[in-house]
Each structure stands twice: as C-alpha cells, then as structure tokens.
Amino acid sequence: MKMKLREVYSALKIQSDTIEDVEITGVCFDSRKAKKGDLFFPLQGDRDGHEFINSAIEHGVSATIWQSDHDILNDKIPYVVVKNVSNAFETLAKYYLNKVNPKVVAVTGSNGKTTTKDMIAKVLSTSNNVAKTPQNFNNEIGVPFTILNMPTNTEVLVIEMGMDRPGQINHLSSIANPDISVITMIGEAHIEFFGTRDKIADAKMEITDHLNEDGTFVYNGDEPLLLERAKNIEQRQLSFGSHDSNDLYATEIEAGKTTTSFTTNQWPDIKFEIPMMGEYNVNNALAALLVGRALHIKPAAMQKALGELFVTENRTEWLKSQNGADILSDVYNSNPTAAIEVLHSLKDIKTDGRKLIVLGDMLELGDASKNLHESLAAHIDNTDFEKVYLVGPDMKYLRDKLSSKYDQNDLLWYDKDQLADLTTDLKKELKPNDTVLLKASHGIHLENVLHDLM
C-alpha cells in the first residue's frame, strides 16, 4: 500500500482544511504490530481499539483513525475522524482494491480453504505478482486488512473467506468483488449455528453473490448440494472432484507419508506431486489447477509450483515422541469430515509398527453432535488401529459404538480433565516403531498431551 493521507480523506469522502501531507504505506489494527508508515484503525473487539492508540503511536504509526463519538486524547500524530471505524476500514479497502485493480480469487469451504488459498497463490505466482490472505485472516477484519496491505503492483489477489453465520460471506464478497469464486467442499463445521448442511451450502454459495458478470465459479462437483445450487449461477463454471463427471478429476493417486502424487484427465502425461499427506488434499490441488487454467497458467509451471508448495497452516504434521514413535498431530481443529479424511489417510500409510489413534471431542456440532460422533465408528476398525483413546463427553458416544469392535483394554475413554492420565497411559503404551494420531478440536487441548509426549 502507498498513498498520502489526503488520499485517505478523499477515499472516505471527508472534508478537512488541515490535512498533513503524510505518506501511508500500510494499515494495522493491532498496536503491538504497528510500525512506521502505518495508519492505525482502532477497531472494536473484546476491547475498544481506541484504548490502544497511545501504544500504536509509541510503536511508530504515522496516523490514526478516530471515531467521532470518542474524545481525541492524543494529537501527537495526524488523525482522521470518522463516524464508524469498521465502515471506514471497509470503505478504504474497496477504494484501494479498485485503485490497484488486481484479479481477485475468493476461496471458501468447510475444510481446506487455507491450503487451497496457498496452492492457488503458488500456482498463479508463476506468472503474476500475487498477494494473499496472511495466515487465516478471513473475516470482516481480515479481508479488508488483506486488501489494504497488498503491494501496489499486485496483479492477482487471493482472498480466503470464512464464516460463522448466514450473510457473512455475502458481506465479504461485496468488499472483494471476486473474478473467481472457489468452494472447496461442504462439511459439518459450524453446523451448530446453521442446523443443516443445506444451510451451510447456502451460506457458502454467498461467495458467488458478488462474482463479476464475466467471472468463473470453481467448485467441488462431487457435492450434490453444490451441483444443485450451481444451476442458478449464470457465470462460467468449472468443477473438480473424484468423479469423471467433473471438468477436472484425478486419475491415479499415490499416497505417501509426507507427499501425495496424482495425474489428471486434463493432463494425463503430467504427474503432479504435493508435499502433503492425504488424498483429501488432492481435491484442494485440483481446485488450484482449475484456477490456474482459468488464468492461463501452463500445466508444467503449475506442476513445478505445487511441488514447491509451502502452506501457511498445515495443521496436520508429523512429529516424533521422546522414544522415537511417529506422531501425526492435528490438535487444533476437528470436525467429522476432517476426522474421517485423516483416518483414511493414516490407514493407507505403510508403517513398521502399530497404529494408535487419540480422538477428542469435535465441538460446535450442536444437536447433531451425538450422531456425528457416532458416525466415526464406521471408519475405525481394530484391523487398522490397534488401540483407540477417546477424550471428552461427546466421545462417549463413539466409545459405545466401538465397544463391539474392541476389547475394553484397547478402547479407553478420558474426561477433558484427565489429560495427565491419558499422557501417562500413552507413554507406557507407545513403542518406538508405533504411529499415533492425535486429533481434536482446540477446546480439548490435546496440544498439552502432544507437548508431554515430545
């Protein structure tokens, strides 16, 4: 970003007789990360952002926004008075997006959106100056922040969009006005707030509400809920998935511990490889390949890009325990679709020793929680996983479902406050050539178990 403070006034349609000729090179809302050249936005969160203006000034910001219903307590630096800080944040983002005028790719989905965003950015960067959402800044703050901090020479902007309520993605899409809208898949994440997968699909489809008239909709064609809703989209459509009815599908998949390779119907002579485990990540790569094709990236360049991929947030990672056992860690997020995917991936991996699994409660499933926890039983068998450790009140439902498959010594349940007992039992049980999966929602805090095992 690069603009004079007078341009900020103009963009926000604010009249002033005393505008200092200050250059703005970025925006921030976290005073701890403020730096010289930044315009500070005191956004409302758990605390009023105005409380941190002095801290932002100490960190060197060049100017700040003030909301008109707040007293101006520090005029050491230039300030811009607005009626509403959040509205000003979005208005300036829209202005700057229009000024830079990049192609915009918007990505959402119940799972895989951060990985897919990274894959798309990597593929497109082979021929373009690309900016993308940092980490998973995908809400009403993250989307304007991403826009306002993109370099002035950005040719393609890849924006991740998340949601926890109806209408949220519609709003984010209205800020970004995407040229390409991507939906990775429809799962059960946030079903507590939406009630049904149909309603989740409706909310995800909002990413097409502000899709440019000559834009492209890229979606998972294996999902009936998306196939049905895509019929109402007038813009160009491209589908990906495992079925041969899709525009792009994988023809041969080879799953390894740290890499996955595949070929496709579109480019049968090219073998793509991603430095990630799991067939589920192939779909994310297919989405990226379709976006690349839509923006005329050569297949060989896309192949090279995916092979060199480094993802922002690869929550599933391989680690080692103190005694040398392999740990497949995914302790910060879990939902039924993601849990089933990683279980299937672990089944396919060849190991020298036993496979053990530790599963904690999947949160935010609402009234469907009992059935969704029980549903995991169909994907767990003692021929694949020798011992099962379950954590949390809702995992009792899965324990009951698995009781006919496992001896009681191989199926253990712990309450959330019994993580120390779980750790002790795992340390006693784990052998150096074993492989153990740890997966749960963050609220279960399996990261503490992981730390102790390592």
Coordinates of C-alpha atoms in Angstrom, one line a residue, residues 326 328 343 346 353-359 384-389 425-426 429-431 433-438:
D326 CA 5.8 -41.2 15.0
L328 CA 0.6 -37.4 13.4
L343 CA -8.3 -41.6 9.4
L346 CA -3.5 -43.0 8.1
G353 CA 4.6 -50.9 13.9
R354 CA 1.2 -50.5 15.3
K355 CA -1.2 -47.6 14.6
L356 CA -3.0 -46.0 17.5
I357 CA -5.4 -43.1 17.5
V358 CA -6.3 -40.4 20.0
L359 CA -9.5 -38.6 19.2
D384 CA -6.4 -50.8 11.1
F385 CA -6.0 -49.2 14.5
E386 CA -4.9 -51.4 17.4
K387 CA -5.8 -49.1 20.2
V388 CA -8.3 -46.2 20.5
Y389 CA -8.1 -43.4 23.1
D425 CA -1.0 -44.2 29.6
L426 CA 0.3 -43.3 26.1
E429 CA 2.0 -48.0 25.7
L430 CA 3.9 -46.3 22.8
K431 CA 6.7 -48.3 21.3
N433 CA 8.1 -48.1 15.8
D434 CA 4.4 -47.2 16.6
T435 CA 2.4 -44.4 14.9
V436 CA -0.1 -42.4 16.9
L437 CA -2.7 -39.9 15.6
L438 CA -3.8 -37.0 17.9

